[in-house]
Short mmCIF file of C-alpha atoms in Angstrom, two decimals:
data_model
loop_
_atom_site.label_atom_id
_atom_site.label_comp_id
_atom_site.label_asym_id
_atom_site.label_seq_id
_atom_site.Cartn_x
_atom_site.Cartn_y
_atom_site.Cartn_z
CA UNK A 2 0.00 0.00 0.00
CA UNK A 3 2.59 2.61 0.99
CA UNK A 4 5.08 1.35 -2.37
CA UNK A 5 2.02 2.68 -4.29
CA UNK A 6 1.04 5.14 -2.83
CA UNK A 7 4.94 6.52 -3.00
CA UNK A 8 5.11 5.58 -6.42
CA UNK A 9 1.55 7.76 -6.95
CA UNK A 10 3.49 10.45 -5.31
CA UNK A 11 6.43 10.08 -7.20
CA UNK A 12 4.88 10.07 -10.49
CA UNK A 13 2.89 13.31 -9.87
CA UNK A 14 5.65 15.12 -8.70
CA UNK A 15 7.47 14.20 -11.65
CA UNK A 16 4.34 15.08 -13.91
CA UNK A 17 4.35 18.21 -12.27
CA UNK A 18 8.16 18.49 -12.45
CA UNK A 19 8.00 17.93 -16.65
CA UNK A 20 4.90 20.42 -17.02
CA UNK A 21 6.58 22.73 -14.41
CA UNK A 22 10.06 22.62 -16.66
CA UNK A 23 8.32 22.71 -20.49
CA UNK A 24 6.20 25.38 -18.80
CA UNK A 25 9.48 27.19 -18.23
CA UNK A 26 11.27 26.54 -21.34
CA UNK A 27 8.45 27.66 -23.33
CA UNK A 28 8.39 31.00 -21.75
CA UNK A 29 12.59 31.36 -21.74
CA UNK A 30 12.14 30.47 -25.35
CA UNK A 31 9.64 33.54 -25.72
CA UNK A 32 11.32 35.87 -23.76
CA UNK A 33 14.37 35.39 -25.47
CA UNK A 34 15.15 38.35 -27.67
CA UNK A 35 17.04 37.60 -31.20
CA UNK A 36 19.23 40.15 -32.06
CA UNK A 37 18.81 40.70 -36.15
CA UNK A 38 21.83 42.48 -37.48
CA UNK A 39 20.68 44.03 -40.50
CA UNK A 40 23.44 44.06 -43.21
CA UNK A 41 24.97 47.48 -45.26
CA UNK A 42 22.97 45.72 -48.11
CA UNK A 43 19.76 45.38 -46.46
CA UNK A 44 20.10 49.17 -45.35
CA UNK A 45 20.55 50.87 -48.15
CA UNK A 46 17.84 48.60 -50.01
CA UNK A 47 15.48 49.49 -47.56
CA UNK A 48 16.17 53.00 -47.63
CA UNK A 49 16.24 53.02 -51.71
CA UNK A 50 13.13 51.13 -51.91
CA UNK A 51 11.78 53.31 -49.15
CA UNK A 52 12.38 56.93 -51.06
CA UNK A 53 11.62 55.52 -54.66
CA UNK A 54 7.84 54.28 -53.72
CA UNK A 55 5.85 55.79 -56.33
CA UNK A 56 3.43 57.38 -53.85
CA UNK A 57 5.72 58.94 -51.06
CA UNK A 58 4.78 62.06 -49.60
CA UNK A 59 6.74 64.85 -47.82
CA UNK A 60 5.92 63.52 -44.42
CA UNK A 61 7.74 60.21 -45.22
CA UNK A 62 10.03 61.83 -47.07
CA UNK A 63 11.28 63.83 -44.31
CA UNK A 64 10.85 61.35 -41.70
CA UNK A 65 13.63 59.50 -43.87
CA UNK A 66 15.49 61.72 -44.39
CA UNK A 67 15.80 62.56 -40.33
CA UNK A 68 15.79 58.90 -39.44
CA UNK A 69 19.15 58.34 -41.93
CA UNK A 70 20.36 61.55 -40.81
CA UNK A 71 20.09 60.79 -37.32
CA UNK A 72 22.15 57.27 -37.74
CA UNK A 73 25.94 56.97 -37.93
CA UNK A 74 26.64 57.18 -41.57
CA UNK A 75 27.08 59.26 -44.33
CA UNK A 76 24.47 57.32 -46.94
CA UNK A 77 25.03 55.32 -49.97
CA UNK A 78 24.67 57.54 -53.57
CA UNK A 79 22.33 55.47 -54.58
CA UNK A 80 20.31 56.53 -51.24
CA UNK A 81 20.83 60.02 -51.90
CA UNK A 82 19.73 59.84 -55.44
CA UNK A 83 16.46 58.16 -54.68
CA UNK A 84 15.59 60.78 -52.28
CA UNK A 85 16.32 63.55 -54.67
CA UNK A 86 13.74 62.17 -56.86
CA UNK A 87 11.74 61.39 -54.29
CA UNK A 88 11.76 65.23 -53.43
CA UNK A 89 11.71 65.87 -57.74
CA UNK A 90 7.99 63.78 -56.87
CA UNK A 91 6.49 66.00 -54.14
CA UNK A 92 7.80 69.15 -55.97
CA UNK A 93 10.27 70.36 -53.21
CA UNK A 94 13.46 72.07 -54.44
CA UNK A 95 14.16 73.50 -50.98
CA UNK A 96 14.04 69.87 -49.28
CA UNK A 97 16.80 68.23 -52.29
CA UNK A 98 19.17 71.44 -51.51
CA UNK A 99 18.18 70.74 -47.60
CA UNK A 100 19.20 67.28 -47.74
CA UNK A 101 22.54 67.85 -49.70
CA UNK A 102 23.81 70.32 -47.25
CA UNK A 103 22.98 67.53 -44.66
CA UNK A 104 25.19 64.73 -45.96
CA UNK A 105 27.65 67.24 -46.61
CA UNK A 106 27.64 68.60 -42.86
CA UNK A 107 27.06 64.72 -42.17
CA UNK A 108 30.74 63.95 -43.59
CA UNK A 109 32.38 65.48 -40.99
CA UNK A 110 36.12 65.59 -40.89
CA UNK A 111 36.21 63.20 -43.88
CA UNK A 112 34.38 66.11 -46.30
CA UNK A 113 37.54 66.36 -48.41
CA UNK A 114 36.93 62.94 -49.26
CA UNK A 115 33.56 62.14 -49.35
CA UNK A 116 32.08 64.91 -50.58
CA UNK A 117 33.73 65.66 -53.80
CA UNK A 118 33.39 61.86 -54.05
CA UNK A 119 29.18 62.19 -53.83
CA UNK A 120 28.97 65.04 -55.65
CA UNK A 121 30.89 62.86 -58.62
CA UNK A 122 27.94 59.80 -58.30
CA UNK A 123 25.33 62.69 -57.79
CA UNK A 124 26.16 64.84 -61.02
CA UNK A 125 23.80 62.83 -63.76
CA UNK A 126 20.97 63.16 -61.35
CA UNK A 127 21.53 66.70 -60.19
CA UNK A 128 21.17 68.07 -63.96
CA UNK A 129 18.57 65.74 -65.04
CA UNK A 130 16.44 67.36 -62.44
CA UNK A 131 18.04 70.84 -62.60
CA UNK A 132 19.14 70.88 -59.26
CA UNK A 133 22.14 73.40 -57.49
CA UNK A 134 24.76 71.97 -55.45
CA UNK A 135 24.76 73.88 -52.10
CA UNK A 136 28.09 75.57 -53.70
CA UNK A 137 26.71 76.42 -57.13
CA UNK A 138 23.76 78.16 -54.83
CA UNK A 139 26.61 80.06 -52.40
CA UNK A 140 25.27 78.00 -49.51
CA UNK A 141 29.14 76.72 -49.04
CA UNK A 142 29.52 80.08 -47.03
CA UNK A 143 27.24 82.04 -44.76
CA UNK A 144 24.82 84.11 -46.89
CA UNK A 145 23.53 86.44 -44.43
CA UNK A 146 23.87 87.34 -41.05
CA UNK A 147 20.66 87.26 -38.68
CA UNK A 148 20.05 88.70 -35.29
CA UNK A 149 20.26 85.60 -32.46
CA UNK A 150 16.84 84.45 -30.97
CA UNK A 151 18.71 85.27 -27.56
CA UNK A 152 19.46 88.73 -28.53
CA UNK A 153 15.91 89.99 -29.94
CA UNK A 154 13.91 90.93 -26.41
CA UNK B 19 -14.25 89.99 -53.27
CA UNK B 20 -16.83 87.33 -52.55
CA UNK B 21 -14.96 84.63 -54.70
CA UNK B 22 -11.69 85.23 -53.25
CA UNK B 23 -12.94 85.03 -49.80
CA UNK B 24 -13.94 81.38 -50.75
CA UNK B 25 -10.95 80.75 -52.36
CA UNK B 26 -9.22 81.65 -49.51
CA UNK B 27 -11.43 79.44 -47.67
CA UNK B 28 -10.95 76.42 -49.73
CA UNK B 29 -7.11 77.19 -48.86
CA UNK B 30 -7.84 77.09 -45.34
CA UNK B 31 -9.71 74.33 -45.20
CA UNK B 32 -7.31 72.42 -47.52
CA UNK B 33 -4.55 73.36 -45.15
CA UNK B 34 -6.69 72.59 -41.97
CA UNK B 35 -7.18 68.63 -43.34
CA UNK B 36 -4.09 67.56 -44.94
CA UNK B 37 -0.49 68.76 -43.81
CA UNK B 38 1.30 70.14 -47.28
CA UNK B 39 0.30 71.40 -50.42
CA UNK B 40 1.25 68.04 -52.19
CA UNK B 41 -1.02 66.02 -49.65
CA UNK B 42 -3.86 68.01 -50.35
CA UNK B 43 -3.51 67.60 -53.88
CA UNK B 44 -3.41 63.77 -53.26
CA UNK B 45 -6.34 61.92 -51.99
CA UNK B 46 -4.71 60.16 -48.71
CA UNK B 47 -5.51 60.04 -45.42
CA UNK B 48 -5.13 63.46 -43.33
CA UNK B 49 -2.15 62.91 -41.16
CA UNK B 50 -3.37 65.50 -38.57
CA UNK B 51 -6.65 65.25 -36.91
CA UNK B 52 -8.85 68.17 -36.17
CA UNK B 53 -7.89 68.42 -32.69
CA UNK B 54 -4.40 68.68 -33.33
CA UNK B 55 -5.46 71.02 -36.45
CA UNK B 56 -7.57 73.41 -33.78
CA UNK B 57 -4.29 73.38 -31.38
CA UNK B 58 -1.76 74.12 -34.26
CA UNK B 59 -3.40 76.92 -35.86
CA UNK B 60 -3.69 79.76 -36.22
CA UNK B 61 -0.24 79.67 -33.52
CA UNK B 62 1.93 78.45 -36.68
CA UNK B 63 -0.14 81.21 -38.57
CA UNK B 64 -0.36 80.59 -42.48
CA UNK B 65 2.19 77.89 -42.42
CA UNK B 66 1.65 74.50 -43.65
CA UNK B 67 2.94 71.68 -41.35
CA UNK B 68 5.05 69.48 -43.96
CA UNK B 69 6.51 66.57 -41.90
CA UNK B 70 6.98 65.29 -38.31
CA UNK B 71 9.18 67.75 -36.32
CA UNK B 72 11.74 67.28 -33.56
CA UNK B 73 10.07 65.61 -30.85
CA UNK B 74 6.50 65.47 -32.69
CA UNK B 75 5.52 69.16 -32.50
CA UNK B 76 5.10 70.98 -35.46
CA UNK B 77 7.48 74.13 -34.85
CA UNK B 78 11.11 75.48 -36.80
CA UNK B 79 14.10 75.13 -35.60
CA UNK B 80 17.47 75.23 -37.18
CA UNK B 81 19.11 72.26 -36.12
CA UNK B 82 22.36 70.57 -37.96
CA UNK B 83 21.21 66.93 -36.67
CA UNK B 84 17.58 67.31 -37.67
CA UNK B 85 17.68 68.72 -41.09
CA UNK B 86 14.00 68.84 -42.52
CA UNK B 87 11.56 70.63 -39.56
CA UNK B 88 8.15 69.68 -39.52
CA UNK B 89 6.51 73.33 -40.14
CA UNK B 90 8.10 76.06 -43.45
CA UNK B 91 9.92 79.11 -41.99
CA UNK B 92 8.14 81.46 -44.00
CA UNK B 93 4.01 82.12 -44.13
CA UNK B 94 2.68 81.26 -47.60
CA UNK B 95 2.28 83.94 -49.36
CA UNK B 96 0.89 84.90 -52.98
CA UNK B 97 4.60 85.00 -54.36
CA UNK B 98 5.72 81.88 -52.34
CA UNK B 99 2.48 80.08 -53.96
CA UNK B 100 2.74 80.91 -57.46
CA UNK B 101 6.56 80.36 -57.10
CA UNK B 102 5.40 77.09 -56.28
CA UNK B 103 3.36 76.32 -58.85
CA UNK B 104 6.16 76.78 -61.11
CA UNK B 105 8.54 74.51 -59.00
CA UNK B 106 6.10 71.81 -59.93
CA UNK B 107 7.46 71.90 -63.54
CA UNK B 108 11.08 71.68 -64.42
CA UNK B 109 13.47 72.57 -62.24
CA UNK B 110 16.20 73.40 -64.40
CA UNK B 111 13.98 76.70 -65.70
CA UNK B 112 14.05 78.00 -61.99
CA UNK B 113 16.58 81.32 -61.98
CA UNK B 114 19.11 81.07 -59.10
CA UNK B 115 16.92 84.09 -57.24
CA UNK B 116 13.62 81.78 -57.20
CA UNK B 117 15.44 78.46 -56.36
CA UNK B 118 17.13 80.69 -53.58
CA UNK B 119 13.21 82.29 -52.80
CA UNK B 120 12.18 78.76 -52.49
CA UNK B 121 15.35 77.84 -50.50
CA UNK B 122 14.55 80.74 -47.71
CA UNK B 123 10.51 80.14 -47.80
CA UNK B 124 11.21 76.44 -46.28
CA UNK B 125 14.41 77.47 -44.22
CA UNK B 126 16.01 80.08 -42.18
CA UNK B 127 19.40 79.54 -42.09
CA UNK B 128 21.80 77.06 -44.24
CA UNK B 129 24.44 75.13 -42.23
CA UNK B 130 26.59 77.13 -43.51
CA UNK B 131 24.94 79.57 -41.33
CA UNK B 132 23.95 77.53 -38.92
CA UNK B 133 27.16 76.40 -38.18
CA UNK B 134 29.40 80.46 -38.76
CA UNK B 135 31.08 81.37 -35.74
CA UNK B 136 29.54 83.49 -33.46
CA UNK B 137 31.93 84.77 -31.66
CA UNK B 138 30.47 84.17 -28.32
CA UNK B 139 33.44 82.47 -27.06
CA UNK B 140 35.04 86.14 -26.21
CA UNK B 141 32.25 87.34 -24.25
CA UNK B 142 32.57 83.91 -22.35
CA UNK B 143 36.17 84.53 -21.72
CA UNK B 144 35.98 88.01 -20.68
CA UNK B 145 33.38 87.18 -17.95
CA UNK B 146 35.56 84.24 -16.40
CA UNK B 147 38.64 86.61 -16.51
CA UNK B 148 36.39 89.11 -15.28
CA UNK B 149 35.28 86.50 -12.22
CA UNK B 150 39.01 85.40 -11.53
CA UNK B 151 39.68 89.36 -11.26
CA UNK B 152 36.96 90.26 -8.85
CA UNK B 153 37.57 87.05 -6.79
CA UNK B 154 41.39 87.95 -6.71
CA UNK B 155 40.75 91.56 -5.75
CA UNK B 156 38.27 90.65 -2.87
CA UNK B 157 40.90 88.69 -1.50
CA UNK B 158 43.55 91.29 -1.26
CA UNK B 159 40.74 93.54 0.19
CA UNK B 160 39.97 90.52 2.72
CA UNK B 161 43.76 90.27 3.91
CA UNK B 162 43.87 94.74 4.20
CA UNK B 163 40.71 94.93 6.32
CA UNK B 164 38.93 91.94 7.47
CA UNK B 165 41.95 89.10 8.30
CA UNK B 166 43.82 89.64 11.63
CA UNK B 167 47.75 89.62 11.23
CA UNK B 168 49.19 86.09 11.07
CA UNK B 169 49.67 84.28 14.51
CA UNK B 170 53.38 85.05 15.99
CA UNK B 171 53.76 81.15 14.91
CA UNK B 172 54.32 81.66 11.43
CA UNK B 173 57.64 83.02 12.29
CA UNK B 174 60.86 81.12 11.19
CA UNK B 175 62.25 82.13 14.62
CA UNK B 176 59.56 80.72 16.40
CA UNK B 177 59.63 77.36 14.22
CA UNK B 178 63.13 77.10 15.41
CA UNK B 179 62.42 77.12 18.56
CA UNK B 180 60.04 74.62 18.19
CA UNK B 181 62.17 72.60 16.68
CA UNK B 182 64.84 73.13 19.39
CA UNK B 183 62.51 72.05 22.15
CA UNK B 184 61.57 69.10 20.56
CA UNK B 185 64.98 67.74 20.32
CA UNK B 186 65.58 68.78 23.80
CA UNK B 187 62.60 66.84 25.02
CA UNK B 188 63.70 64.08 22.60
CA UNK B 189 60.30 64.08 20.87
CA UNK B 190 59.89 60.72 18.81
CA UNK B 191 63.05 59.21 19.45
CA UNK B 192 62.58 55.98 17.02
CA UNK B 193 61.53 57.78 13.97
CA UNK B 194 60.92 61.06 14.61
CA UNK B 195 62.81 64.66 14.95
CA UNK B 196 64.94 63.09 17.74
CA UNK B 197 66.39 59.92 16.08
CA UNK B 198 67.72 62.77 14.15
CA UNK B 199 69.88 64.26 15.94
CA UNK B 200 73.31 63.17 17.06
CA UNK B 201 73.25 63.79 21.39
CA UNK B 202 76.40 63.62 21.61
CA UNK B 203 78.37 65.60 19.18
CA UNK B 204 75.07 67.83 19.13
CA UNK B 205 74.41 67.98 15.70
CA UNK B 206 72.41 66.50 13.27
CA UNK B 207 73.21 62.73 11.97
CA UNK B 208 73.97 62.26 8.42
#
């Protein structure tokens, strides 16, 4: 009587003890975070694809163009390019002169470089759509001089 | 009179349900509801609000990390709008002056001058020299008219003294001043 009622106990607790464990695992397995490590490739495709959708509008295109802007890179040409004519699409000239004065602040202490090197992949597109380079416009140097915010009151 | 009124009204109302003048010209989905419409304007006056701004509010600023604000700099005006309407044709007929005029409606400053020295960093200068003069001067007035003299112990002839004493009372004979000094040639050790 007492050999079965042990073994009774022993199999529940170990009935218990399985659920108690799979119970576990399944959870560890869900709170597990997987790291995805998205490549240079995937990136810049996402980005392209992102600024050539046919029906982008200056919201998104801005949000882009702050998002990339915000990250620690100076983007691909090919990036850059699709954004232009994403800006050719919603009929902003300001935002395409904008957004080349931003990569070329973005370059940083590599501008020598990088610069004259996007400006090089950048040219075809730039006259097909009749767009300045912040140089060609005179935006390479301060234009005018305003009054600070801090000063005015 | 009458028709521009409701021209002006269609603008309004145009601007009021969709955020920039190529939303409104497309049929999508108003990004901004009328609440956020009602608390907006008129604050942002004639201004359409073309993207999302630095933390989600729909103001200027001329930031180098945030390059496209969420609201235009300047109000829409009639120049600004029929310059636009040309803008939607080919850029490469814009003059330098209206792509410039189109440049300045969206944005204040370039980063060009965004970024031109200010010069503030003299002003900053002068006040800390300015601060390490007054402190220095306040000092020197302390020591004329506020400090007493310094205590008679200061004095090299009363240190000497001290120090006399001590090796006559053989002060810290294992390590000290008085392990020191030689007792019986009276001088000090090598």
């Amino acid at each position: 009587m007492l050999r079965i009622f042990t073994s009774r106990v022993a199999s529940v607790v170990e009935t218990a003890a399985r659920a108690n464990l799979s119970a576990t695992s399944i959870v560890s397995r869900r709170c597990m975070s997987k790291h995805v490590v998205e490549s240079e490739e995937e990136f810049d495709a996402r980005y392209e694809s992102f600024f050539n959708r046919p029906d982008i509008d200056g919201w998104e295109v801005r949000k882009a163009m702050n998002d990339i802007h915000a990250d620690d890179l100076v983007p691909e040409p090919k990036i850059v390019i699709a954004a232009l004519k994403a800006c050719r699409r919603i009929n902003d000239y300001a935002l395409a002169v904008r957004y080349l004065e931003a990569i070329k602040d973005k370059t940083g202490p590599k501008q020598g470089e990088i610069w004259p090197y996007m400006l090089k992949e950048l040219q075809p597109t730039l006259s097909e759509l009749g767009i300045s380079t912040p140089e060609e416009m005179g935006y390479d140097k301060p234009e005018f001089a305003s009054e600070s915010v801090y000063d005015m009151h | 009179m009458a028709f521009q009124l409701s021209r002006h009204a269609i603008t309004i109302s145009r601007r009021a349900l969709s955020t920039s003048l190529v939303k409104s010209q497309s049929a999508k989905a108003p990004a901004l509801n009328q609440e956020q419409v009602d608390s907006y304007y008129p604050k942002i006056g004639n201004r359409d609000i073309v993207g999302f701004g630095f933390n989600g509010n729909p103001n200027y600023q001329d930031r180098p990390e945030f390059p496209a604000p969420a609201v235009r700099w300047a109000p829409n005006t009639e120049e600004i709008q029929a310059l636009r309407q040309k803008e939607a044709g080919d850029w490469s007929k814009l003059s330098m002056e209206e792509k410039k005029a189109l440049y300045r409606a969206s944005f204040r400053h370039t980063y060009a001058e965004m970024k031109a020295p200010t010069g503030e960093w003299k002003s900053i200068l002068a006040g800390t020299l300015l601060g390490c003069a007054v402190a220095g001067w306040f000092m020197v007035w302390l020591k004329a008219y506020v400090y007493p003299s310094l205590p008679v112990s200061i004095t090299d002839e009363w240190k000497e003294d001290m120090l006399e004493k001590a090796i006559k009372q053989q002060q810290n004979p294992v390590e000290g001043v008085a392990s020191k000094w030689d007792y019986e040639s009276n001088r000090w050790k090598n």
